[in-house]
PDB file of C-alpha atoms in Angstrom:
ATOM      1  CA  UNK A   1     -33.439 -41.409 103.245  1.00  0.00           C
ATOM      2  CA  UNK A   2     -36.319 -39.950 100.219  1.00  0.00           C
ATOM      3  CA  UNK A   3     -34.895 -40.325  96.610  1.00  0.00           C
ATOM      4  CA  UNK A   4     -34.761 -36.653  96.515  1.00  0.00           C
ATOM      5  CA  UNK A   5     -31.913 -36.758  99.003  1.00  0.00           C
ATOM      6  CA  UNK A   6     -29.765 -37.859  95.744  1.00  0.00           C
ATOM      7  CA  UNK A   7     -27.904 -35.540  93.607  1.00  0.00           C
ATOM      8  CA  UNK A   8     -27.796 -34.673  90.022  1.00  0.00           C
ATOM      9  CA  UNK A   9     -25.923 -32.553  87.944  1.00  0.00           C
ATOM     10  CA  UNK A  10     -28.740 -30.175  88.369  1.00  0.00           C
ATOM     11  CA  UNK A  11     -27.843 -29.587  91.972  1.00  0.00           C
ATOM     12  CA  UNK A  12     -26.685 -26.660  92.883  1.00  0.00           C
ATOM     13  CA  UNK A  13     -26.070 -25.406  96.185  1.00  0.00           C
ATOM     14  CA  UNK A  14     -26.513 -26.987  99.749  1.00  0.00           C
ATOM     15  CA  UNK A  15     -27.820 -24.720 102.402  1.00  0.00           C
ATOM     16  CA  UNK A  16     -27.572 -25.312 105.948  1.00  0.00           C
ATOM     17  CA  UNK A  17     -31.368 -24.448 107.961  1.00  0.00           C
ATOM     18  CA  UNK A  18     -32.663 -25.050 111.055  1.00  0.00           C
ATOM     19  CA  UNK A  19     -36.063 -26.467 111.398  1.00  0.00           C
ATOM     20  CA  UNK A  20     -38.956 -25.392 113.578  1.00  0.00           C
ATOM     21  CA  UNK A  21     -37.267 -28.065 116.314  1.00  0.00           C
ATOM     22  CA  UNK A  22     -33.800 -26.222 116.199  1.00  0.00           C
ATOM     23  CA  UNK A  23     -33.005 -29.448 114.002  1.00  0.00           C
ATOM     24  CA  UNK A  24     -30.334 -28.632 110.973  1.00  0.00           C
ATOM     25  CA  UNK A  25     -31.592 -29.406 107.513  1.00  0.00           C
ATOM     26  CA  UNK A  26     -30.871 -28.490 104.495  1.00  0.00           C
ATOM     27  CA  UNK A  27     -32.285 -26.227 101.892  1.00  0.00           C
ATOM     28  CA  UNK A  28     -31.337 -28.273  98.767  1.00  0.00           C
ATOM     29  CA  UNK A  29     -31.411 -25.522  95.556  1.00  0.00           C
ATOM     30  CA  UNK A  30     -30.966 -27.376  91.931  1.00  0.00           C
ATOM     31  CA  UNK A  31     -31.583 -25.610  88.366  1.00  0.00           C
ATOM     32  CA  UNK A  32     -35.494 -25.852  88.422  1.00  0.00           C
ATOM     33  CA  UNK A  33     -36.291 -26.878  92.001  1.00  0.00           C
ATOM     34  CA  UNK A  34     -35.943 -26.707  95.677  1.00  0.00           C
ATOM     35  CA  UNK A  35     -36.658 -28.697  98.309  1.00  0.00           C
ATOM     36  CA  UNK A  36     -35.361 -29.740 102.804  1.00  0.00           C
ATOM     37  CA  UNK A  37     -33.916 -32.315 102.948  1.00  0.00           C
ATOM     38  CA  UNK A  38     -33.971 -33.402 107.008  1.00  0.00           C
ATOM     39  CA  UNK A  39     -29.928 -33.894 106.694  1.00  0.00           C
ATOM     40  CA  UNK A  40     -27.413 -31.678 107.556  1.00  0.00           C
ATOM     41  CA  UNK A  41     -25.564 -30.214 104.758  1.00  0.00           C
ATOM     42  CA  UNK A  42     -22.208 -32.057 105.574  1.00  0.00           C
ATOM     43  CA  UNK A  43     -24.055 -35.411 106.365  1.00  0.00           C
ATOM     44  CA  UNK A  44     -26.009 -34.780 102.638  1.00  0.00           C
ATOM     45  CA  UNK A  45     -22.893 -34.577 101.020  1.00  0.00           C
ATOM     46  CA  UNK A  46     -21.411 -37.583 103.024  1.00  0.00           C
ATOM     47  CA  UNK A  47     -24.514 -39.473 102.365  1.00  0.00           C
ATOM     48  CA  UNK A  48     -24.398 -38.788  98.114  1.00  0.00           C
ATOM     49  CA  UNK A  49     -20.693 -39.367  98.155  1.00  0.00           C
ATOM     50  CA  UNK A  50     -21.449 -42.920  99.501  1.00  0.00           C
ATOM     51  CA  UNK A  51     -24.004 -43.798  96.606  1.00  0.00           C
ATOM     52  CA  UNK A  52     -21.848 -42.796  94.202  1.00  0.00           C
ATOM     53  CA  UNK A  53     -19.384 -45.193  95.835  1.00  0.00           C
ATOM     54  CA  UNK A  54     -16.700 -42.930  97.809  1.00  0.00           C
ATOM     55  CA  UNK A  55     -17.363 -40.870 101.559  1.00  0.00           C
ATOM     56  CA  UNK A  56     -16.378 -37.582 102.313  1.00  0.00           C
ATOM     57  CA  UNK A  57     -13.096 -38.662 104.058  1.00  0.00           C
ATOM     58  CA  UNK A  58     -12.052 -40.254 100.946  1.00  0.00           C
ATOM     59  CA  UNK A  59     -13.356 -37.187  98.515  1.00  0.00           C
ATOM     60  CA  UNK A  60     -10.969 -34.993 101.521  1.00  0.00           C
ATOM     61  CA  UNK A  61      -8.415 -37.605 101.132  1.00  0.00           C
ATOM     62  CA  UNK A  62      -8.214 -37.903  97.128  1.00  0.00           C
ATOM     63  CA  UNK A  63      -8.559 -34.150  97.192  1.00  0.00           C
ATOM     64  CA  UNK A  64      -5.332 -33.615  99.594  1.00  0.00           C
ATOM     65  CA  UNK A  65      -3.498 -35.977  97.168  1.00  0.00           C
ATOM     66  CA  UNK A  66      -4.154 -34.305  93.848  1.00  0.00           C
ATOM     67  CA  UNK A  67      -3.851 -29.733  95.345  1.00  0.00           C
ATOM     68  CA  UNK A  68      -2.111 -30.681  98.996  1.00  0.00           C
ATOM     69  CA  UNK A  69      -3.307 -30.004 102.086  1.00  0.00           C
ATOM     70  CA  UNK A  70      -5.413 -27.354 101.999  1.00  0.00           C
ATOM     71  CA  UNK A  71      -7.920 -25.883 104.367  1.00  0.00           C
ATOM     72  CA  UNK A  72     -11.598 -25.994 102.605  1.00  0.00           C
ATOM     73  CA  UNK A  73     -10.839 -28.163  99.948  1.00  0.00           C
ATOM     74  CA  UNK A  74     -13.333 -28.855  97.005  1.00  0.00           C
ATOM     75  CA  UNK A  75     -14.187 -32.269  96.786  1.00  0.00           C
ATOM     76  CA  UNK A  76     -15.176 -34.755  93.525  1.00  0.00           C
ATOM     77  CA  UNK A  77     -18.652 -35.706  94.153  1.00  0.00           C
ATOM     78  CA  UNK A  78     -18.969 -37.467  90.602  1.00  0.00           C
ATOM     79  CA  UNK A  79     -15.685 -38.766  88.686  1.00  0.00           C
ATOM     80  CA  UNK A  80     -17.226 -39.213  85.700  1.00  0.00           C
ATOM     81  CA  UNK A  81     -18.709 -36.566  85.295  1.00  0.00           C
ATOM     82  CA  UNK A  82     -16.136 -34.385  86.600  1.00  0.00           C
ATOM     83  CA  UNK A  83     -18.991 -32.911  89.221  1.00  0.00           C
ATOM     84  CA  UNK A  84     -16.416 -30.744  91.872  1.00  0.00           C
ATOM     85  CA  UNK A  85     -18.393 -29.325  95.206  1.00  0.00           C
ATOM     86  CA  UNK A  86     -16.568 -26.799  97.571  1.00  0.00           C
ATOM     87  CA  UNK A  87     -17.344 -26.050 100.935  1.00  0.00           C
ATOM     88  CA  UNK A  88     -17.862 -22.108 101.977  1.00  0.00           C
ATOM     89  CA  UNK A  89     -16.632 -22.880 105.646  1.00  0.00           C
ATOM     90  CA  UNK A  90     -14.894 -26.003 107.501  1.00  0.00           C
ATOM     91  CA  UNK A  91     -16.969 -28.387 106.827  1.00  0.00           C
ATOM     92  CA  UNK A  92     -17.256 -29.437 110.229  1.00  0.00           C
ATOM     93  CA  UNK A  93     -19.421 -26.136 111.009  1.00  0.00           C
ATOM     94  CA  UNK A  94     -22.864 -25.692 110.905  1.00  0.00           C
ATOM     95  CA  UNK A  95     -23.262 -23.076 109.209  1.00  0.00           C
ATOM     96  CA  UNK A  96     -21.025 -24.277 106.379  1.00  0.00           C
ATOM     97  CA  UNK A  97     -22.536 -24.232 102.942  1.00  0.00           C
ATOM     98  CA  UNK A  98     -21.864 -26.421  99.857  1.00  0.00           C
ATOM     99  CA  UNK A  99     -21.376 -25.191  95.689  1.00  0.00           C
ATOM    100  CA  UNK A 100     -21.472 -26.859  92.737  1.00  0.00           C
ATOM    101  CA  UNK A 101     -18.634 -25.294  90.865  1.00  0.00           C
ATOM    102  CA  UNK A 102     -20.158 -26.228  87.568  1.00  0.00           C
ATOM    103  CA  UNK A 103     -23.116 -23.794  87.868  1.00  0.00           C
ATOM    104  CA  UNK A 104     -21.672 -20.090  89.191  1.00  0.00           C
ATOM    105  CA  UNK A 105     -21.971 -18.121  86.448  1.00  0.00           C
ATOM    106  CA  UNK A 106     -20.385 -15.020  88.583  1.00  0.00           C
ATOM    107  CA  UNK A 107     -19.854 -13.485  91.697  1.00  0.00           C
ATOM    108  CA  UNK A 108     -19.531 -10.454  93.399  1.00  0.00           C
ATOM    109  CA  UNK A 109     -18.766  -8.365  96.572  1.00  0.00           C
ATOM    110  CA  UNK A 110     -21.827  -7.172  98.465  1.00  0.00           C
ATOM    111  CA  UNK A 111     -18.670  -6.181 101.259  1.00  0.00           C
ATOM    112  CA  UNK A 112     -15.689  -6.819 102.648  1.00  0.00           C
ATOM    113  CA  UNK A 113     -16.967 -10.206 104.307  1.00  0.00           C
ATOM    114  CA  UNK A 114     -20.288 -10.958 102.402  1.00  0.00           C
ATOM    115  CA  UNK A 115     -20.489 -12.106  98.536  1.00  0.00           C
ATOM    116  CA  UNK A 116     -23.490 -12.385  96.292  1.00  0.00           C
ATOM    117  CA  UNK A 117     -23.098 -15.595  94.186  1.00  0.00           C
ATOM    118  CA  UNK A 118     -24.926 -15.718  90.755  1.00  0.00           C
ATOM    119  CA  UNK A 119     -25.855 -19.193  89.218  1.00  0.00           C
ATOM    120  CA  UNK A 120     -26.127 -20.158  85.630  1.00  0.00           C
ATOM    121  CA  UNK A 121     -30.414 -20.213  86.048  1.00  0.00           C
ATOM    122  CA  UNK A 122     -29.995 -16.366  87.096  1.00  0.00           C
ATOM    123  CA  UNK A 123     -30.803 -17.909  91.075  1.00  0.00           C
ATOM    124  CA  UNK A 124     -28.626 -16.013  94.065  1.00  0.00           C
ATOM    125  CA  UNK A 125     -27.299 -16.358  96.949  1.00  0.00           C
ATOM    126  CA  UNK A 126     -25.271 -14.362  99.513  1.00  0.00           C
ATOM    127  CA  UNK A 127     -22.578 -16.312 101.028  1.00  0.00           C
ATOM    128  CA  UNK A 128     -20.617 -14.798 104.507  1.00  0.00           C
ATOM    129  CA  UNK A 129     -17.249 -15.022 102.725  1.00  0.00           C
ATOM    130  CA  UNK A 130     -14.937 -11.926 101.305  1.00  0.00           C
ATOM    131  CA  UNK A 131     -15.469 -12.413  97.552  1.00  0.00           C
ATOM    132  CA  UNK A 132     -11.207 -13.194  98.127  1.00  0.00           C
ATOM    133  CA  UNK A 133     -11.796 -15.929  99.847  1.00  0.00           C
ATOM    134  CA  UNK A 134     -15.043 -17.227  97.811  1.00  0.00           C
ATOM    135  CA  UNK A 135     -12.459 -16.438  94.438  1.00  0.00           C
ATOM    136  CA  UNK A 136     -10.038 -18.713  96.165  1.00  0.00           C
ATOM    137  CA  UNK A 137     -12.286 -21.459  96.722  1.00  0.00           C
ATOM    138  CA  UNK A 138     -13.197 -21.246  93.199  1.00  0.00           C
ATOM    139  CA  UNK A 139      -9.754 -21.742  91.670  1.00  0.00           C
ATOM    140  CA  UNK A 140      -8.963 -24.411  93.683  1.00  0.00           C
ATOM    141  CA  UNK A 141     -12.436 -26.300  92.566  1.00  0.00           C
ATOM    142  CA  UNK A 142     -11.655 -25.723  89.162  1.00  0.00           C
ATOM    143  CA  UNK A 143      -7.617 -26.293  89.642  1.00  0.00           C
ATOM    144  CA  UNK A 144      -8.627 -30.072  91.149  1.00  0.00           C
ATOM    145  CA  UNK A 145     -11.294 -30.282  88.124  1.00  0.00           C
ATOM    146  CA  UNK A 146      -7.987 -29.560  85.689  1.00  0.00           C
ATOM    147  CA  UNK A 147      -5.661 -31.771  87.213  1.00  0.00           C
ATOM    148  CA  UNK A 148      -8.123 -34.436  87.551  1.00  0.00           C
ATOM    149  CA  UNK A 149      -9.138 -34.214  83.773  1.00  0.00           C
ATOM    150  CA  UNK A 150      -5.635 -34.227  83.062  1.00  0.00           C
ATOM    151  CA  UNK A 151      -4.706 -37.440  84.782  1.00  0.00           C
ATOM    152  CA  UNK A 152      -7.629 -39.140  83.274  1.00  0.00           C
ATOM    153  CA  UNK A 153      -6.318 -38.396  80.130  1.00  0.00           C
ATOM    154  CA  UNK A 154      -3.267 -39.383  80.814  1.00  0.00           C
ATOM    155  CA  UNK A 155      -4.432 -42.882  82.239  1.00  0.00           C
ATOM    156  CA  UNK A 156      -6.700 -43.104  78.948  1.00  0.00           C
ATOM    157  CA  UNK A 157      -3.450 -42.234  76.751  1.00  0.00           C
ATOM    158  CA  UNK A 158      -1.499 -45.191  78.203  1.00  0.00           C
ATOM    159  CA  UNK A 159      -4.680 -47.667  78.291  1.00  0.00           C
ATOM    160  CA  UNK A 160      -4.966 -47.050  73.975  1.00  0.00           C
ATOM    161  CA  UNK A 161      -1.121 -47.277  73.991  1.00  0.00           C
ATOM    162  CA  UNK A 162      -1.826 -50.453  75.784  1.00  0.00           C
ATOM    163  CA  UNK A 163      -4.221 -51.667  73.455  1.00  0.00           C
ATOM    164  CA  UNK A 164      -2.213 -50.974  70.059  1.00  0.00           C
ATOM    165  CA  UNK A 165       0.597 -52.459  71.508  1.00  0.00           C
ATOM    166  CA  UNK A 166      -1.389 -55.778  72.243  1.00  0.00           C
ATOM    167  CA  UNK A 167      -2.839 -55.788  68.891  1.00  0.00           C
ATOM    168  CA  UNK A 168       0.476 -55.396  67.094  1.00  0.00           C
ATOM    169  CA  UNK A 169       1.627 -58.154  69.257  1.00  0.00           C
ATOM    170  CA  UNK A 170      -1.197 -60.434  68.595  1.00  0.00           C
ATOM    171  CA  UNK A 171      -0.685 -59.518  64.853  1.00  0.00           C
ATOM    172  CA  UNK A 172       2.791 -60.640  65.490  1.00  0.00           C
ATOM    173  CA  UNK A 173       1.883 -64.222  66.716  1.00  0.00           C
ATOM    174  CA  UNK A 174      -0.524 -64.567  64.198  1.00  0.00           C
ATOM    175  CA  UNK A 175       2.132 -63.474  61.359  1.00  0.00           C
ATOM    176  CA  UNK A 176       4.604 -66.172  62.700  1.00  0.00           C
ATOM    177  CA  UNK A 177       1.827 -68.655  62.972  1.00  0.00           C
ATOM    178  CA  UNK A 178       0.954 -68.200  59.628  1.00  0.00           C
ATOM    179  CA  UNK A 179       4.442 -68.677  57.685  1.00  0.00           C
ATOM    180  CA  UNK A 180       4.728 -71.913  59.571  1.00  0.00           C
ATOM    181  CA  UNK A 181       1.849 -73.791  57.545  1.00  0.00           C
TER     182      UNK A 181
END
């Protein structure tokens, strides 16, 4: 694996290419760079997932838990920063490309089964997906990013609850302590 093969939140788009040996690669696009990486798109994703500590089964499998079962489902690629990916095909095809939700700016039909996608650095690409189906990949990306943030608040709402209740309780014991001398 090169260090470039890792992810940041300037990555934006994972391309599927074959090299001059019919190998498939991938054309990695990010904000102010580009690069091949010699890793297929889904195995690149698979691979990142895994340094940041989860696989692409799981990110499927925490996915299907949070929207349902879906076909296409976007994917968390980075909890903590609330990074969601989506796949433009089933992600067990080739020719299936990967987006970072985070940095579409827009998109529109170029026809019925072709849409031009416009990034936040002005970059574009056409994607062989009715601008429908694209939209609906879109919602659900930022649907899992909503119901995600909203459990984490949730679990961060209980953990201060949690916290004020054990200092009232340790204020408590140290009350009663304290009229016994």
């Amino acid at each position: 694996m090169h260090c470039d093969d890792i992810m940041s939140s300037e990555t934006m788009l994972y391309i599927p290419e074959y090299d001059a040996y019919g190998n498939l690669c991938t054309r990695v696009i990010e904000r102010d760079n580009e690069y091949i990486s010699k890793l297929a798109p889904t195995k690149l994703m698979d691979y990142n997932l895994r340094y940041f500590g989860s696989s692409l089964r799981g990110a499927f499998d925490g996915s299907k838990m949070i929207l349902g079962k879906l076909n296409k489902n976007p994917i968390v690629v980075h909890e903590r920063s609330n990074i969601v990916w989506f796949p433009s095909k089933s992600y067990l095809r080739p020719e299936c490309t990967w987006f970072a939700v985070h940095h579409i700016e827009d998109y529109q039909a170029v026809d019925n089964k072709c849409t031009k996608v416009i990034f936040m650095n002005g970059y574009e690409f056409n994607v062989d997906l009715s601008v429908r189906a694209f939209e609906s990949r879109i919602q659900r990306a930022f649907l899992l990013k909503y119901k995600l943030e909203k459990r984490m608040k949730h679990l961060l709402v209980q953990y201060d609850q949690g916290r004020v209740f054990q200092r009232i309780a340790n204020n408590v014991i140290f009350d009663d302590e304290a009229e016994k001398d």
